Short mmCIF file of C-alpha atoms in Angstrom, two decimals:
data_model
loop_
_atom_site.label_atom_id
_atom_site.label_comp_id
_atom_site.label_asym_id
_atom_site.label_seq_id
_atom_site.Cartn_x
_atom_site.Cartn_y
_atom_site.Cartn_z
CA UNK A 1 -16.66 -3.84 21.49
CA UNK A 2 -19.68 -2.86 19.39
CA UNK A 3 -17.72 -0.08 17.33
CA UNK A 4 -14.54 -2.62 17.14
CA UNK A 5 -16.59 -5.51 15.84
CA UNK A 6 -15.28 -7.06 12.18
CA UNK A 7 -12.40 -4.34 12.66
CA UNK A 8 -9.83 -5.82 10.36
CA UNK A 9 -6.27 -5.09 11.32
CA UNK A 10 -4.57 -3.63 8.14
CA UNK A 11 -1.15 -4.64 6.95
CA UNK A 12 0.62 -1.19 7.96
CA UNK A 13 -0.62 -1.63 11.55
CA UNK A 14 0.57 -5.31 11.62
CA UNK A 15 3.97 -4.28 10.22
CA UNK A 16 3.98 -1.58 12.56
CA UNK A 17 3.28 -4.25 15.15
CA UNK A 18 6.92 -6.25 14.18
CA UNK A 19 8.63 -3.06 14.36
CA UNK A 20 7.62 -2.93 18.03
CA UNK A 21 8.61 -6.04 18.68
CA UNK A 22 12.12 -5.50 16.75
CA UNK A 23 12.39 -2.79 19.38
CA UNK A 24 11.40 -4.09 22.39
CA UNK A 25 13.98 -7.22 21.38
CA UNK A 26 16.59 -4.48 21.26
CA UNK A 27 15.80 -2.53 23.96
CA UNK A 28 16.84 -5.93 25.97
CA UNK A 29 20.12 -5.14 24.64
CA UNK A 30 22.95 -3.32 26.32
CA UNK A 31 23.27 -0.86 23.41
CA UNK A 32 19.51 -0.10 23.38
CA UNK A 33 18.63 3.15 22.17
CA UNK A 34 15.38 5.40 22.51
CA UNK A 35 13.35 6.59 19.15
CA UNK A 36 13.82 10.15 18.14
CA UNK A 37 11.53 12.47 17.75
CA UNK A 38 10.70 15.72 16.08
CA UNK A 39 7.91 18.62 15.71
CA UNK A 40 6.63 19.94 13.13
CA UNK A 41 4.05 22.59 13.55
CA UNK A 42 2.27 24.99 11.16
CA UNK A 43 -0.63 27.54 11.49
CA UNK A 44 -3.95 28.30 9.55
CA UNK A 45 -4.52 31.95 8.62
CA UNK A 46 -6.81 33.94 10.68
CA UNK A 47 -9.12 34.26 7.82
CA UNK A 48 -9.16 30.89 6.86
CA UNK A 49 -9.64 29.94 10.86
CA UNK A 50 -12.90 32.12 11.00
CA UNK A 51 -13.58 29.85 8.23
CA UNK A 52 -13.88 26.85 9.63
CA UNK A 53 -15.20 27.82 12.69
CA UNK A 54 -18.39 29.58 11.08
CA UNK A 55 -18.73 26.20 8.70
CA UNK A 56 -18.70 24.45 11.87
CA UNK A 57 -21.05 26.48 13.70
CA UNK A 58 -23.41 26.76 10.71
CA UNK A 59 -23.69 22.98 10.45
CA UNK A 60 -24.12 22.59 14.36
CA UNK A 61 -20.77 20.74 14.71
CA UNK A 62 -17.74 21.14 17.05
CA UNK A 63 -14.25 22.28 15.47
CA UNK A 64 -13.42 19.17 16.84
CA UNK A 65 -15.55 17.01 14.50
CA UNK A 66 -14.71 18.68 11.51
CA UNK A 67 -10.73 18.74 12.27
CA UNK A 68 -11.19 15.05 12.94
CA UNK A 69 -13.41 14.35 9.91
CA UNK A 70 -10.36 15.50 7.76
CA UNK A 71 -7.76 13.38 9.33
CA UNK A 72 -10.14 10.26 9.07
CA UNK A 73 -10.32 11.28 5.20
CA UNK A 74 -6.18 11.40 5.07
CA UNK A 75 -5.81 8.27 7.07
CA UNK A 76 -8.01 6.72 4.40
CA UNK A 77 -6.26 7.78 1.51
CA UNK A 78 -2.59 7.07 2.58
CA UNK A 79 -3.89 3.07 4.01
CA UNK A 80 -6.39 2.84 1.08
CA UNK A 81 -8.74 1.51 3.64
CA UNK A 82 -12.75 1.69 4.10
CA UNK A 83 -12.14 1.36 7.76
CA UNK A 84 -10.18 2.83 9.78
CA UNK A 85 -9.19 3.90 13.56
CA UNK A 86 -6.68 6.39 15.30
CA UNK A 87 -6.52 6.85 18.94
CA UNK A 88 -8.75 10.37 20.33
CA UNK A 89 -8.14 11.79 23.53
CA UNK A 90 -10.69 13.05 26.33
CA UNK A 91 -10.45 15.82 28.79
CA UNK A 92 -12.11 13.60 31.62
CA UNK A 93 -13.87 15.88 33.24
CA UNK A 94 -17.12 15.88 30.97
CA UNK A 95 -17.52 12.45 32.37
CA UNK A 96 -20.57 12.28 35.42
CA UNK A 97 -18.36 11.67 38.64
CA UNK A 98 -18.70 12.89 41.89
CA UNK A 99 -16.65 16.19 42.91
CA UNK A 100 -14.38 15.62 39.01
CA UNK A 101 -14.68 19.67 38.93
CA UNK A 102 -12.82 20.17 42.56
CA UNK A 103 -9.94 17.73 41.74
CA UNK A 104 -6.36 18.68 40.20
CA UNK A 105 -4.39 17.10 37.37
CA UNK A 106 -5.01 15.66 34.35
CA UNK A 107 -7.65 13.50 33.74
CA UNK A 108 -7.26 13.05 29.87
CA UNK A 109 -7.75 9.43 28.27
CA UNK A 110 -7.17 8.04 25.26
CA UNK A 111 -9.59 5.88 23.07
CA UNK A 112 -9.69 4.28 19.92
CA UNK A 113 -12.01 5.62 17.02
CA UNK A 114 -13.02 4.37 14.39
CA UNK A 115 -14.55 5.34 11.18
CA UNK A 116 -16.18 3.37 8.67
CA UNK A 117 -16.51 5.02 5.10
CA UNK A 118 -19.78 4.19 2.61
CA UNK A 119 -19.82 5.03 -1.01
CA UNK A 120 -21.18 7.81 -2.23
CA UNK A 121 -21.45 9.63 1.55
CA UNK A 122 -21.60 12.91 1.16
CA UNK A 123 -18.89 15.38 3.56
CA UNK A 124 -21.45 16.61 5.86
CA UNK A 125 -23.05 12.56 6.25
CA UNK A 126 -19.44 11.78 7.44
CA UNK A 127 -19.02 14.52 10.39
CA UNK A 128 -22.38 14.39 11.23
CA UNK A 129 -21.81 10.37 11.90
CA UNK A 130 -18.95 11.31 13.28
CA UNK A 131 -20.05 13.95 15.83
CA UNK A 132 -22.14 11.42 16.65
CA UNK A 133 -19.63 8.47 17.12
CA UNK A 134 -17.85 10.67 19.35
CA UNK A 135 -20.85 11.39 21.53
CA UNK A 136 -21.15 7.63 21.98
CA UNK A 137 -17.55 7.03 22.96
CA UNK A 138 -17.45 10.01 25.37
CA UNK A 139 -20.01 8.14 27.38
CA UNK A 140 -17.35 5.41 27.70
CA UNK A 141 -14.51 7.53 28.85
CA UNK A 142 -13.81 6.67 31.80
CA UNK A 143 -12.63 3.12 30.61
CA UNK A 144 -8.74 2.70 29.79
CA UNK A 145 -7.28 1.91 26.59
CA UNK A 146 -5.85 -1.17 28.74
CA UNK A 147 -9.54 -2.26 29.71
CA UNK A 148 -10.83 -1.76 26.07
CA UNK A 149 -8.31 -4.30 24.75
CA UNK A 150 -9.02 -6.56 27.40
CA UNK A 151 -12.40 -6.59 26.72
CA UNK A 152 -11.99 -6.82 22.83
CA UNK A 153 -9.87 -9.60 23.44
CA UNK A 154 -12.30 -11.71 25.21
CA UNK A 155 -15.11 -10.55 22.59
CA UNK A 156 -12.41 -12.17 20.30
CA UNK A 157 -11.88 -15.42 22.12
CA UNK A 158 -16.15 -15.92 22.74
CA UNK A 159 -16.69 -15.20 18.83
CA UNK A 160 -13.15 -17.67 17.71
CA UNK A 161 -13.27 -19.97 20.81
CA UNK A 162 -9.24 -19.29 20.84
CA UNK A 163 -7.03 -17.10 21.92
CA UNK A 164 -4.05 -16.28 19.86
CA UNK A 165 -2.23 -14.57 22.41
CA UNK A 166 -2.21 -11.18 21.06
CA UNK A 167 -5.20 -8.78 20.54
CA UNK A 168 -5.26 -5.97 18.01
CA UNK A 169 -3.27 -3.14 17.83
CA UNK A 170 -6.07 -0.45 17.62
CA UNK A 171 -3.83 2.43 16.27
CA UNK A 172 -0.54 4.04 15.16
CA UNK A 173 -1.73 7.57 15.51
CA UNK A 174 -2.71 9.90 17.94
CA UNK A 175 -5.22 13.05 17.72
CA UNK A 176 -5.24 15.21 20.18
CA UNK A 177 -7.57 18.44 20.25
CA UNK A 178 -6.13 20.76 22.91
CA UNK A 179 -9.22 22.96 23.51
CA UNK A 180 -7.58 24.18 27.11
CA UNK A 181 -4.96 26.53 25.97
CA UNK A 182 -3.86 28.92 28.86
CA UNK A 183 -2.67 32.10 27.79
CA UNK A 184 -2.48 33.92 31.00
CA UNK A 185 -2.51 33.26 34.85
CA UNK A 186 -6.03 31.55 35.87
CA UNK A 187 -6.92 31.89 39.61
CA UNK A 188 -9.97 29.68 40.73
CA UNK A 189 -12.63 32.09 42.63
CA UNK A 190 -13.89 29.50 44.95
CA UNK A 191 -10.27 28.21 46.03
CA UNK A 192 -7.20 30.09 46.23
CA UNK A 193 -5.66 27.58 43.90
CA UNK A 194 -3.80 29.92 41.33
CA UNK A 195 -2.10 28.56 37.85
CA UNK A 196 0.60 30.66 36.94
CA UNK A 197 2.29 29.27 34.15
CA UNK A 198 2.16 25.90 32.21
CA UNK A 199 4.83 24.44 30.75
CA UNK A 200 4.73 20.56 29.51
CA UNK A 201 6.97 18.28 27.22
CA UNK A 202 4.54 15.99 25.20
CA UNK A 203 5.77 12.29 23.68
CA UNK A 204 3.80 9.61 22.97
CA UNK A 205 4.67 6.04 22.63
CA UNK A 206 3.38 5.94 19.36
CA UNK A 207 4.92 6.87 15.75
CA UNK A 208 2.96 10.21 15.27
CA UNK A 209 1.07 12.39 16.86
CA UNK A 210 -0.94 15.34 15.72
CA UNK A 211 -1.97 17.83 18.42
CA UNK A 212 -4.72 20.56 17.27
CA UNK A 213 -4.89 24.04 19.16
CA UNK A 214 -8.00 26.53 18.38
CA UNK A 215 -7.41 30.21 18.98
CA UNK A 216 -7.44 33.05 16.11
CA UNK A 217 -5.23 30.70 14.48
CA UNK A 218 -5.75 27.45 14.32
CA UNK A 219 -3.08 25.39 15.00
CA UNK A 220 -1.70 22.12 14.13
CA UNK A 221 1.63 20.41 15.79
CA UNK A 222 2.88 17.16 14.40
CA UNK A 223 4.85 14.83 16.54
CA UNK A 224 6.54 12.55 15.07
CA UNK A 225 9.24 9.81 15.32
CA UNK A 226 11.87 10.01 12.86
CA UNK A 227 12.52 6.38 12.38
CA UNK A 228 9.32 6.25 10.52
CA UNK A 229 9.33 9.73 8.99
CA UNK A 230 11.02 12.34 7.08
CA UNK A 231 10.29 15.90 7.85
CA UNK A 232 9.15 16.53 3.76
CA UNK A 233 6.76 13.48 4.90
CA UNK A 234 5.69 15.19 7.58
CA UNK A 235 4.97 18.39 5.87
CA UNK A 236 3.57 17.28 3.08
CA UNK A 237 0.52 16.05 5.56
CA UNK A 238 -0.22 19.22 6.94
CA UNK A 239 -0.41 20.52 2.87
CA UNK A 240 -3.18 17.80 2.45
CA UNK A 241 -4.51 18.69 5.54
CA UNK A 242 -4.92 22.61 5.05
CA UNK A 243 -6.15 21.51 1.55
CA UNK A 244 -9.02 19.00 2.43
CA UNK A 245 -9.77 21.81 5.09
CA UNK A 246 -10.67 24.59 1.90
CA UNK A 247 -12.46 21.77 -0.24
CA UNK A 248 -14.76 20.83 3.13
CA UNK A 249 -15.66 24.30 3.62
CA UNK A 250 -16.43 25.15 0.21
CA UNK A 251 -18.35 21.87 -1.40
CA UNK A 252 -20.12 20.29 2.21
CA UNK A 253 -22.58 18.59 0.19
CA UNK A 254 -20.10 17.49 -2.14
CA UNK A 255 -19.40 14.09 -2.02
CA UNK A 256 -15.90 12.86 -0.28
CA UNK A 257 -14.88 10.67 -3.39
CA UNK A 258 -15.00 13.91 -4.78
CA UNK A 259 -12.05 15.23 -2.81
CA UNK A 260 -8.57 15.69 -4.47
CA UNK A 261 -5.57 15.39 -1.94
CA UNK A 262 -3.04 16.45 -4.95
CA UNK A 263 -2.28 19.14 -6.16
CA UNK A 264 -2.19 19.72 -10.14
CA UNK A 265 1.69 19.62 -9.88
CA UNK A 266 1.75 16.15 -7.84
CA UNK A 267 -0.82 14.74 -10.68
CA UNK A 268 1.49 16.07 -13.53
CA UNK A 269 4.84 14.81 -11.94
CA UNK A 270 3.08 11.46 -11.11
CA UNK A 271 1.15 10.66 -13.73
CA UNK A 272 3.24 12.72 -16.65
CA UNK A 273 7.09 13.54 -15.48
CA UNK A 274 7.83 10.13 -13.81
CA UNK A 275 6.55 8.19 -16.80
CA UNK A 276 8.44 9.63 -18.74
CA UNK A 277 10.79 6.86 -19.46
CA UNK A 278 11.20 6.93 -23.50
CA UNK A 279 14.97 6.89 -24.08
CA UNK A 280 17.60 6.44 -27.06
CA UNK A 281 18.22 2.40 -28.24
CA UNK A 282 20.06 1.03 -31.03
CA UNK A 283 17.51 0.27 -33.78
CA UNK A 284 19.28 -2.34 -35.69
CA UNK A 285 20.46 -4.62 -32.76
CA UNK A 286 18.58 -7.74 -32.15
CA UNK A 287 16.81 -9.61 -29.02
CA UNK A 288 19.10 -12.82 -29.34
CA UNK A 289 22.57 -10.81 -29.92
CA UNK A 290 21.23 -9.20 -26.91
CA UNK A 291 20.72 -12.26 -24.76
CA UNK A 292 23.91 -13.85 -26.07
CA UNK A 293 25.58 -11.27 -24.91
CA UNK A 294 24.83 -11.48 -21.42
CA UNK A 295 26.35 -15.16 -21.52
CA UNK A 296 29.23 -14.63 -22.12
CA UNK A 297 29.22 -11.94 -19.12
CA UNK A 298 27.27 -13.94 -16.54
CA UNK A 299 27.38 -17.62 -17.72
CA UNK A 300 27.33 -18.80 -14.29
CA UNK A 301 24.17 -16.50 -12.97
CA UNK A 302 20.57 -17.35 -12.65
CA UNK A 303 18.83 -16.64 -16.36
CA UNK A 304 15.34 -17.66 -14.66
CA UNK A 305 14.22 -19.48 -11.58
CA UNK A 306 10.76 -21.35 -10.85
CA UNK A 307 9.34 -23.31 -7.96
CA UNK A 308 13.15 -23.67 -6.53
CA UNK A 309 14.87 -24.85 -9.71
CA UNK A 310 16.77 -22.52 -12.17
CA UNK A 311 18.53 -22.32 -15.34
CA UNK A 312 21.77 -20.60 -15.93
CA UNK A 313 22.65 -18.27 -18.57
CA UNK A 314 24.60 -21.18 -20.12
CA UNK A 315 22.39 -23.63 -19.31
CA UNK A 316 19.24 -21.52 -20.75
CA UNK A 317 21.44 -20.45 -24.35
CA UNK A 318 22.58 -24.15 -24.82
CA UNK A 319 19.03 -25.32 -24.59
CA UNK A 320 17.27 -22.45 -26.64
CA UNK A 321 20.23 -23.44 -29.13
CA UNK A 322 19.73 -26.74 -29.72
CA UNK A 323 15.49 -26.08 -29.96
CA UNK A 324 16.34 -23.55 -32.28
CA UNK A 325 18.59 -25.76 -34.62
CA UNK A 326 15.88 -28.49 -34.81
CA UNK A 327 12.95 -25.94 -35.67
CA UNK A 328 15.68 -24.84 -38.58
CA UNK A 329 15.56 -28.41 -39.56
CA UNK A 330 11.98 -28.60 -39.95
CA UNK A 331 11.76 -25.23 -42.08
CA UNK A 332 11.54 -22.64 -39.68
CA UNK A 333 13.17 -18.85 -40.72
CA UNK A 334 12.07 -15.28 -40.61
CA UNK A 335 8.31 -14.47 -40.82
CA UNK A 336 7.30 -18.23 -39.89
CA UNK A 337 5.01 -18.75 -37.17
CA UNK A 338 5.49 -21.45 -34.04
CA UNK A 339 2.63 -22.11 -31.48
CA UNK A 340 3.58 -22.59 -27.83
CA UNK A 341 1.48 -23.31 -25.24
CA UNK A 342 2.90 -24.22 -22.19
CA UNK A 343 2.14 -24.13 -18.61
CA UNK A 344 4.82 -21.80 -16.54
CA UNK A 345 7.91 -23.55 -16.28
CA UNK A 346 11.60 -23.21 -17.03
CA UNK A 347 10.92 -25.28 -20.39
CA UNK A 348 8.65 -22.46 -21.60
CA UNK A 349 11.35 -20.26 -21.70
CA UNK A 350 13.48 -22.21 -23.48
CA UNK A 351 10.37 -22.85 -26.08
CA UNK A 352 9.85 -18.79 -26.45
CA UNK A 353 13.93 -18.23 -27.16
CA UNK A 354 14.49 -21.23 -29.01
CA UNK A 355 11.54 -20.09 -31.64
CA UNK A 356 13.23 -16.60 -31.95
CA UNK A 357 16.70 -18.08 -32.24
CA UNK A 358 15.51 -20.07 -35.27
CA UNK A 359 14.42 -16.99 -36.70
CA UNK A 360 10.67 -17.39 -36.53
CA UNK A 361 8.00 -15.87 -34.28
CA UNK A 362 5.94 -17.14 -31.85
CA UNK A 363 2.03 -17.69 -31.64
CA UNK A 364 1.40 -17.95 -27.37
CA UNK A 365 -1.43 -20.06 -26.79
CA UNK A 366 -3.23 -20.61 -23.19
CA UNK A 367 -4.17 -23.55 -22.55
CA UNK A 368 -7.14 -22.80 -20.37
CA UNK A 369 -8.88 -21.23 -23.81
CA UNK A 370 -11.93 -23.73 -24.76
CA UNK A 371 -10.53 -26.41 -27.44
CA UNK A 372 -12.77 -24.65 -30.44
CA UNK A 373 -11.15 -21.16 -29.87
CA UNK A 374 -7.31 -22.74 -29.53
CA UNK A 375 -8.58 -24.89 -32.88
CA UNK A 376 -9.54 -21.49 -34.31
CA UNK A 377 -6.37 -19.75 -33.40
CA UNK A 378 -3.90 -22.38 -35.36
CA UNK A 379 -6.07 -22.45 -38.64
CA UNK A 380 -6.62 -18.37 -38.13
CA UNK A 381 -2.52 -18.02 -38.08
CA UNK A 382 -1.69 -20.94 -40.39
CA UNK A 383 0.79 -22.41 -37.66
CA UNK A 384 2.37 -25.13 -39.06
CA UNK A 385 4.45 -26.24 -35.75
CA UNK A 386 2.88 -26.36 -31.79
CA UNK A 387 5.34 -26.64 -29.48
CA UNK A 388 3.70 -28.28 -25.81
CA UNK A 389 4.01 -30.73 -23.28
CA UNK A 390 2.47 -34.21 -22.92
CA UNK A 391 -0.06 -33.15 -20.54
CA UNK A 392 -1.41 -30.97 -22.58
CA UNK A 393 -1.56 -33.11 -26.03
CA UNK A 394 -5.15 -34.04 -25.45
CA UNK A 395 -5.80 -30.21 -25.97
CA UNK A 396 -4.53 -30.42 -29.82
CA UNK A 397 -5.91 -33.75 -31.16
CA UNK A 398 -7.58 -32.18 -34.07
CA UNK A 399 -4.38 -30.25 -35.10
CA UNK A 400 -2.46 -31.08 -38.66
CA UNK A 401 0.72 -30.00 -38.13
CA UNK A 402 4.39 -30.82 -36.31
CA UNK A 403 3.61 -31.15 -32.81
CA UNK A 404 6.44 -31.29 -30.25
CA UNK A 405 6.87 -31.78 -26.96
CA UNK A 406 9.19 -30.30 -25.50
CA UNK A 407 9.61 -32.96 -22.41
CA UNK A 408 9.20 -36.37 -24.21
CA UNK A 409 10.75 -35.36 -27.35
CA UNK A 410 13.89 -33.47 -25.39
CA UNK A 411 16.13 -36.48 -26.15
CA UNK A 412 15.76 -36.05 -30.04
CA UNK A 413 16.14 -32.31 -29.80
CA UNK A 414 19.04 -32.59 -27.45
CA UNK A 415 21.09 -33.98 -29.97
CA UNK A 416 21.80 -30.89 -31.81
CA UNK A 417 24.21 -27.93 -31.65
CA UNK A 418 24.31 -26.03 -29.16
CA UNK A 419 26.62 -22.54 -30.43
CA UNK A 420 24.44 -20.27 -31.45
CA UNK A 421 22.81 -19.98 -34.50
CA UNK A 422 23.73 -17.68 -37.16
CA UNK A 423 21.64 -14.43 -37.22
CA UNK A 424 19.09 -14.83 -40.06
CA UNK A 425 16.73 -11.75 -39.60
CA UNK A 426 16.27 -8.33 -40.01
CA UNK A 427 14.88 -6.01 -37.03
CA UNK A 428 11.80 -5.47 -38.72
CA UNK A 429 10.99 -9.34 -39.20
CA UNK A 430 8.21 -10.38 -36.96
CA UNK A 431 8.99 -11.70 -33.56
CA UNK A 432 5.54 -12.16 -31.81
#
């Protein structure tokens, strides 16, 4: 448990964690129905496989390391976490037991791995802490997954003194480096065991799977389960993949915040050709025409909600109406300024369109602003009218002008009309 310590389960594991359980509730079922799942596989050049493999050998690690390295760096990017852990399988055999070389079948086991990122570490830091991470685990190997989380759940329940009744979920992927590939019949000298041909069907229980195979080419075979992911998603990872691969290679001693996982293209449609949302609008139409229009074609809809109560479009227009008849009353029209400050509520929206309904614009004030710099404000603008609430009023004591509040002083506002006003400005008076 001392790599697993102060692991903190990220949200995409934990929602992957209620899809499981959203399964395993239907599988009960009698229509149950058992995940698809596709492959997706793609090959390095040979030149850019001789690559790796001398950048590897020149820096003393295994292909293995720097394969993983790279898939630690993706996993980062796509969770935008410092820490995190896939599952990374062993042959078995390298473990120290007694006659492992004599017996048959598979002795591969799966373990969690984790990587923790530090600023400014350089690419060859990471595999080198890697390769040596690795080392450490492979001493372990001979422990299940099943005993790991056993044991991390009992470190758990000695650090919390409780047990919630569910340990972590260490992973959601898989890596598997498949440095036994068998190209033709093998025929043990000692034995006259003889391995013809090999022929295997490989699933996992878990969402996706990458499987790497060295060889002139080196390649990479995604499986994946197509309830979480489309085949562009899939293929789009081995792109980042094959391009973190020529970045490593060429700039090891650059550092991995350095790294780009987009292309130029991505950046410009991202940043450039997705934002670019100017369009055509009417320049002479106003904001209240606007809003008065959507009365009359949802009166009966929510206009805004807080805290569980709401206002209708009705309800919000007849209020705004009769605010904005009584701030005519008191001399309010194009190009004057009203303060507000409010806390969030439904009565601060009827404060903000009842100002531009009168035809004035409004001055927003936040309350949490030290007294001297909200005194400042109202002399600065030359408000002549604060509109607030009661708890608030201590706030304002040294202000000259109309106060209102717009709770204890509803009943005297309430009392006037509440059609709409007549339109009184031009689009180019001032609203804010």
């Amino acid at each position: 448990s001392e790599f697993l310590s102060g692991f903190e389960e990220p949200t995409w594991i934990r929602r992957k964690k209620e899809i499981v359980l959203k399964d395993d509730k239907r599988k009960e079922g009698k229509h149950s129905r058992r995940s698809e799942y596709e492959i997706y596989s793609f090959s390095l050049s040979s030149l850019m496989t001789d690559e790796v493999s001398t950048f590897a050998q020149r820096h003393r690690l295994t292909l293995n390391t720097v394969v993983q390295g790279v898939w630690s760096l993706l996993l980062k990017s796509y969770t935008q976490h410092e820490d995190v852990m896939f599952g990374t399988t062993l042959s078995g055999r390298s473990i120290p037991l007694p006659g492992v070389e004599s017996g048959v079948g598979l002795f591969i086991n799966t373990l969690p791995l984790r990587v923790q990122f530090k600023g400014g570490e350089t690419v060859l830091e990471l595999l080198n802490s890697l390769q040596e991470r690795m080392i450490s685990i492979t001493e372990h190997g001979y422990a299940s997954l099943a005993q790991i989380q056993a044991w991390q759940n009992n470190s758990e329940r000695e650090t919390r003194r409780e047990n919630s009744g569910e340990g972590i979920n260490f992973f959601d992927t898989i890596y598997v480096f498949e440095n036994y590939p068998i190209q033709s019949p093998v025929k043990s000298e000692k034995t006259d065991f003889e391995m013809k041909s090999v022929w295997g069907r490989e699933r996992t229980e878990y969402p996706l799977t990458i499987a790497v195979n060295p060889g002139e080419e080196l390649t990479f075979r995604f499986m994946y389960e197509k309830d979480h992911f489309e085949r562009g998603d899939i293929e789009r990872i081995g792109e980042y993949l094959e391009r973190l691969l020529h970045q490593i290679v060429e700039s090891p001693e650059g550092s991995i915040e350095d790294l780009k996982l987009l292309t130029s293209g991505e950046r410009e449609e991202i940043l450039h050709r997705w934002n670019e949302t100017s369009v055509d609008y009417p320049r002479d139409v106003l904001l209240m025409p606007l809003f008065e229009e959507q009365v009359l074609k949802r009166p009966a809809s929510k206009a805004v909600v807080y805290e569980g109560e709401f206002l209708t479009y009705t309800e919000l227009n007849k209020r705004s109406n009769q605010l904005a008849h009584y701030l005519r009353s008191l001399g309010v029209g194009p190009e004057s300024l009203v303060a507000i400050s409010m806390e969030r509520s439904l009565e601060m929206v009827v404060g903000l369109l009842g100002i531009l309904k009168s035809g004035g614009a409004y001055v927003p004030l936040d309350a949490s602003y030290p007294e001297d710099r909200l005194q400042f404000m109202l002399k600065d603008t030359n408000a002549e009218i604060l509109i607030t609430q009661d708890k608030l009023k201590e706030k304002y004591t040294g202000y000259e002008g109309k106060i209102i509040h717009l709770n204890s002083d509803w009943d005297e506002i309430s009392k006037e009309n509440e059609d709409n006003p007549p339109s009184i400005n031009k689009p180019s008076d001032l609203a804010y």
